[in-house]
């Protein structure tokens, strides 16, 4: 989480410098992202080497091992595919928003900056939950894995709710930190107020998916995210764009609506899967 936080802070600082003072525009934003991610990676590698990490990061060590590669592919490919579907759906959302005009595009650009921070705890907690869940399942302690999920979920939602409160109470101050244009601020207020609900709802989805990934249910998370992207987000973007046009308040409701639906059916699956595992464990104990 520390390294991700460093990357986010550096990204925002470089965005200010490269866009506002060097006038690089979109190219400056892209450059800021590349530099911040590179710095984060280098710091992480240095930290791991000092902590005697099991991988030495030597060039000779970068060679494939068939059995390990197969396991990684079975778990990693579904996760990669779900990220691909999510990015495609958000690209379509950006396309629709850009067609709404310059002010709408600027609002979405500012909003994306806050998305990184508001969802940072959720994404970090999801990664932590995946590791903690896998460790506890491997140790035969599924109840500890479930406890970790609820504690982690509570902490992540609390952190995300702080940004939600800010967006509800003073969205103008959020926008003005990046853009002082009164037209952009006026257009962004309804969008920020409606879209900010996604900070909380998507945190639920991240944490639940992290828990499921730790249980090696990556096919489910892939299907869940693909359904959310292809059958929920993209159609809703098309419908809202067609019938609500330039109403940014309505367009801002797309993301929380999709995340809310995904959170409901993912939570239902987690509860069902947990109940099924508990019943199976009780049956195994009776047989012994």
Short mmCIF file of C-alpha atoms in Angstrom, two decimals:
data_model
loop_
_atom_site.label_atom_id
_atom_site.label_comp_id
_atom_site.label_asym_id
_atom_site.label_seq_id
_atom_site.Cartn_x
_atom_site.Cartn_y
_atom_site.Cartn_z
CA UNK A 1 0.00 0.00 0.00
CA UNK A 2 2.92 2.34 0.77
CA UNK A 3 4.41 1.91 -2.69
CA UNK A 4 1.03 2.44 -4.37
CA UNK A 5 0.53 5.55 -2.24
CA UNK A 6 3.94 6.89 -3.28
CA UNK A 7 3.03 6.34 -6.93
CA UNK A 8 -0.32 8.12 -6.52
CA UNK A 9 1.15 11.15 -4.74
CA UNK A 10 4.01 11.45 -7.21
CA UNK A 11 1.57 11.07 -10.11
CA UNK A 12 -0.57 13.95 -8.89
CA UNK A 13 2.44 16.19 -8.20
CA UNK A 14 3.88 15.51 -11.65
CA UNK A 15 0.47 16.12 -13.23
CA UNK A 16 0.47 19.60 -11.69
CA UNK A 17 4.00 20.35 -12.82
CA UNK A 18 3.92 18.87 -16.33
CA UNK A 19 0.44 20.04 -17.26
CA UNK A 20 0.17 23.38 -15.48
CA UNK A 21 3.73 24.67 -15.82
CA UNK A 22 5.20 22.79 -18.79
CA UNK A 23 1.94 22.82 -20.80
CA UNK A 24 2.36 19.20 -21.95
CA UNK A 25 -1.35 18.44 -21.76
CA UNK A 26 -2.33 14.79 -22.22
CA UNK A 27 1.28 13.84 -22.94
CA UNK A 28 2.27 15.29 -19.57
CA UNK A 29 -0.38 13.20 -17.80
CA UNK A 30 0.86 10.06 -19.52
CA UNK A 31 4.48 10.89 -18.70
CA UNK A 32 3.59 11.53 -15.06
CA UNK A 33 1.95 8.10 -14.83
CA UNK A 34 4.94 6.31 -16.37
CA UNK A 35 7.46 8.10 -14.14
CA UNK A 36 5.46 7.55 -10.94
CA UNK A 37 4.94 3.85 -11.62
CA UNK A 38 8.64 3.39 -12.46
CA UNK A 39 9.74 5.12 -9.27
CA UNK A 40 7.32 3.01 -7.23
CA UNK A 41 8.66 -0.20 -8.79
CA UNK A 42 12.31 0.75 -8.18
CA UNK A 43 11.62 1.62 -4.54
CA UNK A 44 9.76 -1.69 -4.08
CA UNK A 45 12.65 -3.69 -5.56
CA UNK A 46 15.21 -1.90 -3.35
CA UNK A 47 13.05 -2.53 -0.27
CA UNK A 48 12.60 -6.22 -1.07
CA UNK A 49 16.33 -6.73 -1.70
CA UNK A 50 17.14 -5.18 1.69
CA UNK A 51 14.60 -7.51 3.34
CA UNK A 52 16.25 -10.61 1.78
CA UNK A 53 13.26 -11.37 -0.38
CA UNK A 54 13.14 -14.94 -1.76
CA UNK A 55 13.67 -13.59 -5.31
CA UNK A 56 17.04 -11.89 -5.90
CA UNK A 57 16.03 -9.86 -8.99
CA UNK A 58 19.18 -10.96 -10.82
CA UNK A 59 18.93 -11.18 -14.62
CA UNK A 60 19.88 -14.87 -14.53
CA UNK A 61 16.91 -15.58 -12.24
CA UNK A 62 14.37 -14.42 -14.80
CA UNK A 63 13.65 -17.82 -16.34
CA UNK A 64 10.36 -19.73 -16.60
CA UNK A 65 9.57 -22.80 -14.52
CA UNK A 66 6.88 -24.87 -16.24
CA UNK A 67 4.92 -26.08 -13.20
CA UNK A 68 4.91 -22.68 -11.52
CA UNK A 69 4.07 -20.88 -14.76
CA UNK A 70 1.05 -23.14 -15.24
CA UNK A 71 -0.31 -22.40 -11.77
CA UNK A 72 0.25 -18.68 -12.23
CA UNK A 73 -1.51 -18.76 -15.59
CA UNK A 74 -4.56 -20.57 -14.21
CA UNK A 75 -4.94 -17.96 -11.49
CA UNK A 76 -3.54 -14.88 -13.20
CA UNK A 77 -5.13 -15.03 -16.65
CA UNK A 78 -8.72 -14.71 -15.32
CA UNK A 79 -7.65 -11.74 -13.18
CA UNK A 80 -5.95 -10.10 -16.18
CA UNK A 81 -8.99 -10.70 -18.34
CA UNK A 82 -11.33 -9.10 -15.81
CA UNK A 83 -9.09 -6.02 -15.69
CA UNK A 84 -9.16 -5.88 -19.50
CA UNK A 85 -12.97 -5.93 -19.56
CA UNK A 86 -13.15 -3.21 -16.92
CA UNK A 87 -10.74 -0.96 -18.83
CA UNK A 88 -12.63 -1.43 -22.09
CA UNK A 89 -15.92 -0.45 -20.45
CA UNK A 90 -14.37 2.66 -18.89
CA UNK A 91 -12.85 3.64 -22.23
CA UNK A 92 -16.35 3.56 -23.66
CA UNK A 93 -17.57 5.70 -20.76
CA UNK A 94 -14.80 8.20 -21.49
CA UNK A 95 -15.80 8.26 -25.14
CA UNK A 96 -19.40 9.12 -24.27
CA UNK A 97 -18.34 11.75 -21.74
CA UNK A 98 -15.96 13.37 -24.24
CA UNK A 99 -18.83 13.69 -26.69
CA UNK A 100 -20.71 15.70 -24.05
CA UNK A 101 -18.28 18.58 -24.48
CA UNK A 102 -15.05 20.06 -23.16
CA UNK A 103 -16.41 20.79 -19.68
CA UNK A 104 -17.65 17.21 -19.23
CA UNK A 105 -14.30 15.82 -20.34
CA UNK A 106 -12.51 18.09 -17.88
CA UNK A 107 -14.81 16.99 -15.06
CA UNK A 108 -14.14 13.32 -15.76
CA UNK A 109 -10.41 14.02 -15.85
CA UNK A 110 -10.51 15.62 -12.41
CA UNK A 111 -12.78 12.89 -11.08
CA UNK A 112 -10.35 10.19 -12.17
CA UNK A 113 -7.67 11.77 -9.96
CA UNK A 114 -9.86 11.40 -6.89
CA UNK A 115 -10.85 7.88 -7.92
CA UNK A 116 -7.23 6.84 -7.44
CA UNK A 117 -7.11 8.14 -3.87
CA UNK A 118 -10.65 7.21 -2.84
CA UNK A 119 -10.20 3.64 -4.08
CA UNK A 120 -6.61 3.25 -2.91
CA UNK A 121 -7.59 1.68 0.40
CA UNK A 122 -10.01 -0.66 -1.35
CA UNK A 123 -7.49 -1.91 -3.93
CA UNK A 124 -4.75 -2.22 -1.30
CA UNK A 125 -7.06 -4.06 1.07
CA UNK A 126 -8.14 -6.38 -1.75
CA UNK A 127 -4.51 -7.35 -2.37
CA UNK A 128 -3.95 -7.88 1.35
CA UNK A 129 -7.11 -9.96 1.66
CA UNK A 130 -6.05 -12.17 -1.24
CA UNK A 131 -2.77 -12.97 0.53
CA UNK A 132 -4.27 -13.33 4.04
CA UNK A 133 -7.13 -15.49 2.77
CA UNK A 134 -4.79 -17.80 0.87
CA UNK A 135 -2.56 -18.18 3.95
CA UNK A 136 -5.47 -18.98 6.26
CA UNK A 137 -7.11 -21.38 3.83
CA UNK A 138 -3.79 -23.15 3.40
CA UNK A 139 -3.46 -23.37 7.19
CA UNK A 140 -6.94 -24.86 7.51
CA UNK A 141 -8.40 -21.75 9.15
CA UNK A 142 -11.21 -20.59 6.83
CA UNK A 143 -12.99 -18.84 9.71
CA UNK A 144 -10.00 -16.52 10.14
CA UNK A 145 -10.10 -15.75 6.42
CA UNK A 146 -13.77 -14.75 6.71
CA UNK A 147 -13.03 -12.57 9.76
CA UNK A 148 -10.24 -10.87 7.85
CA UNK A 149 -12.69 -10.10 5.05
CA UNK A 150 -15.20 -8.35 7.32
CA UNK A 151 -12.54 -6.39 9.23
CA UNK A 152 -10.77 -5.38 6.04
CA UNK A 153 -14.05 -4.47 4.38
CA UNK A 154 -15.06 -2.28 7.31
CA UNK A 155 -11.76 -0.40 7.32
CA UNK A 156 -11.75 0.11 3.54
CA UNK A 157 -15.34 1.34 3.46
CA UNK A 158 -14.65 3.78 6.29
CA UNK A 159 -11.67 5.24 4.40
CA UNK A 160 -13.68 5.51 1.15
CA UNK A 161 -16.59 7.16 2.98
CA UNK A 162 -14.35 10.12 3.90
CA UNK A 163 -14.05 11.00 0.20
CA UNK A 164 -17.78 10.42 -0.22
CA UNK A 165 -18.50 12.92 2.58
CA UNK A 166 -16.17 15.45 0.96
CA UNK A 167 -17.90 15.06 -2.42
CA UNK A 168 -21.32 15.48 -0.85
CA UNK A 169 -20.43 18.48 1.31
CA UNK A 170 -18.08 20.45 -0.93
CA UNK A 171 -17.53 19.10 -4.45
CA UNK A 172 -16.54 22.61 -5.53
CA UNK A 173 -13.42 22.47 -3.38
CA UNK A 174 -12.44 19.11 -4.87
CA UNK A 175 -12.69 20.38 -8.44
CA UNK A 176 -11.07 23.75 -7.77
CA UNK A 177 -7.89 22.06 -6.54
CA UNK A 178 -7.23 21.11 -10.17
CA UNK A 179 -9.31 23.54 -12.27
CA UNK A 180 -10.60 27.00 -11.36
CA UNK A 181 -12.81 27.42 -14.41
CA UNK A 182 -16.31 28.26 -13.03
CA UNK A 183 -17.98 26.45 -15.95
CA UNK A 184 -16.11 23.23 -15.18
CA UNK A 185 -16.89 23.54 -11.47
CA UNK A 186 -20.59 24.13 -12.16
CA UNK A 187 -20.71 21.13 -14.50
CA UNK A 188 -18.78 18.95 -12.09
CA UNK A 189 -20.83 19.46 -8.92
CA UNK A 190 -23.74 17.13 -9.85
CA UNK A 191 -21.33 14.60 -11.37
CA UNK A 192 -19.14 14.43 -8.25
CA UNK A 193 -22.13 14.14 -5.93
CA UNK A 194 -23.65 11.22 -7.84
CA UNK A 195 -20.43 9.48 -8.87
CA UNK A 196 -18.92 9.59 -5.36
CA UNK A 197 -21.26 6.81 -4.21
CA UNK A 198 -19.05 4.55 -6.26
CA UNK A 199 -16.18 5.19 -3.83
CA UNK A 200 -18.05 3.10 -1.25
CA UNK A 201 -19.76 0.56 -3.48
CA UNK A 202 -16.74 -0.33 -5.58
CA UNK A 203 -14.75 -0.81 -2.35
CA UNK A 204 -17.18 -3.61 -1.47
CA UNK A 205 -16.52 -5.20 -4.86
CA UNK A 206 -12.73 -4.88 -4.56
CA UNK A 207 -12.59 -6.46 -1.10
CA UNK A 208 -14.99 -9.28 -1.95
CA UNK A 209 -13.04 -10.06 -5.12
CA UNK A 210 -9.78 -9.97 -3.19
CA UNK A 211 -11.17 -12.54 -0.75
CA UNK A 212 -12.38 -14.74 -3.60
CA UNK A 213 -9.04 -14.47 -5.40
CA UNK A 214 -7.39 -15.70 -2.20
CA UNK A 215 -9.70 -18.71 -2.36
CA UNK A 216 -8.62 -19.26 -5.99
CA UNK A 217 -12.08 -18.38 -7.26
CA UNK A 218 -10.54 -16.27 -10.01
CA UNK A 219 -12.85 -17.66 -12.68
CA UNK A 220 -15.81 -16.29 -10.71
CA UNK A 221 -14.22 -12.86 -10.31
CA UNK A 222 -13.45 -12.86 -14.05
CA UNK A 223 -17.05 -13.70 -14.94
CA UNK A 224 -18.38 -11.22 -12.39
CA UNK A 225 -16.26 -8.36 -13.68
CA UNK A 226 -16.95 -9.27 -17.31
CA UNK A 227 -20.71 -9.23 -16.68
CA UNK A 228 -20.38 -5.89 -14.91
CA UNK A 229 -18.34 -4.42 -17.77
CA UNK A 230 -20.00 -5.89 -20.86
CA UNK A 231 -23.62 -6.39 -19.78
CA UNK A 232 -24.07 -3.61 -17.23
CA UNK A 233 -21.65 -0.70 -17.63
CA UNK A 234 -21.44 -0.50 -21.45
CA UNK A 235 -25.23 -0.80 -22.04
CA UNK A 236 -25.97 1.69 -19.25
CA UNK A 237 -23.46 4.16 -20.68
CA UNK A 238 -25.15 3.86 -24.08
CA UNK A 239 -28.66 4.28 -22.66
CA UNK A 240 -27.81 7.14 -20.32
CA UNK A 241 -25.85 8.89 -23.04
CA UNK A 242 -28.78 8.57 -25.43
CA UNK A 243 -31.63 9.61 -23.13
CA UNK A 244 -29.92 11.96 -20.66
CA UNK A 245 -27.42 13.59 -23.01
CA UNK A 246 -25.44 16.26 -21.21
CA UNK A 247 -26.92 15.63 -17.75
CA UNK A 248 -23.68 14.89 -15.89
CA UNK A 249 -25.56 14.16 -12.68
CA UNK A 250 -27.32 11.22 -14.34
CA UNK A 251 -24.17 10.06 -16.14
CA UNK A 252 -22.38 10.07 -12.79
CA UNK A 253 -24.84 7.50 -11.48
CA UNK A 254 -23.66 4.82 -13.93
CA UNK A 255 -20.57 3.75 -11.99
CA UNK A 256 -22.28 3.42 -8.55
CA UNK A 257 -25.27 1.64 -10.11
CA UNK A 258 -23.03 -0.97 -11.72
CA UNK A 259 -20.88 -1.35 -8.61
CA UNK A 260 -23.98 -1.71 -6.44
CA UNK A 261 -25.35 -4.55 -8.58
CA UNK A 262 -21.94 -6.25 -8.66
CA UNK A 263 -21.57 -5.89 -4.89
CA UNK A 264 -24.97 -7.56 -4.34
CA UNK A 265 -24.39 -10.66 -6.44
CA UNK A 266 -20.74 -10.99 -5.34
CA UNK A 267 -21.75 -10.79 -1.67
CA UNK A 268 -24.46 -13.40 -2.32
CA UNK A 269 -21.85 -15.71 -3.85
CA UNK A 270 -19.42 -15.16 -0.94
CA UNK A 271 -22.13 -15.99 1.61
CA UNK A 272 -23.25 -19.03 -0.37
CA UNK A 273 -19.69 -20.27 -0.82
CA UNK A 274 -18.88 -19.72 2.86
CA UNK A 275 -22.03 -21.57 3.93
CA UNK A 276 -21.27 -24.44 1.57
CA UNK A 277 -17.71 -24.75 2.90
CA UNK A 278 -18.96 -24.71 6.50
CA UNK A 279 -21.46 -27.49 5.83
CA UNK A 280 -18.83 -29.55 4.04
CA UNK A 281 -16.41 -29.07 6.93
CA UNK A 282 -19.06 -30.22 9.42
CA UNK A 283 -19.76 -33.31 7.34
CA UNK A 284 -16.06 -34.16 7.22
CA UNK A 285 -15.81 -33.83 11.01
CA UNK A 286 -18.81 -36.12 11.50
CA UNK A 287 -17.27 -38.74 9.24
CA UNK A 288 -14.07 -38.68 11.29
#
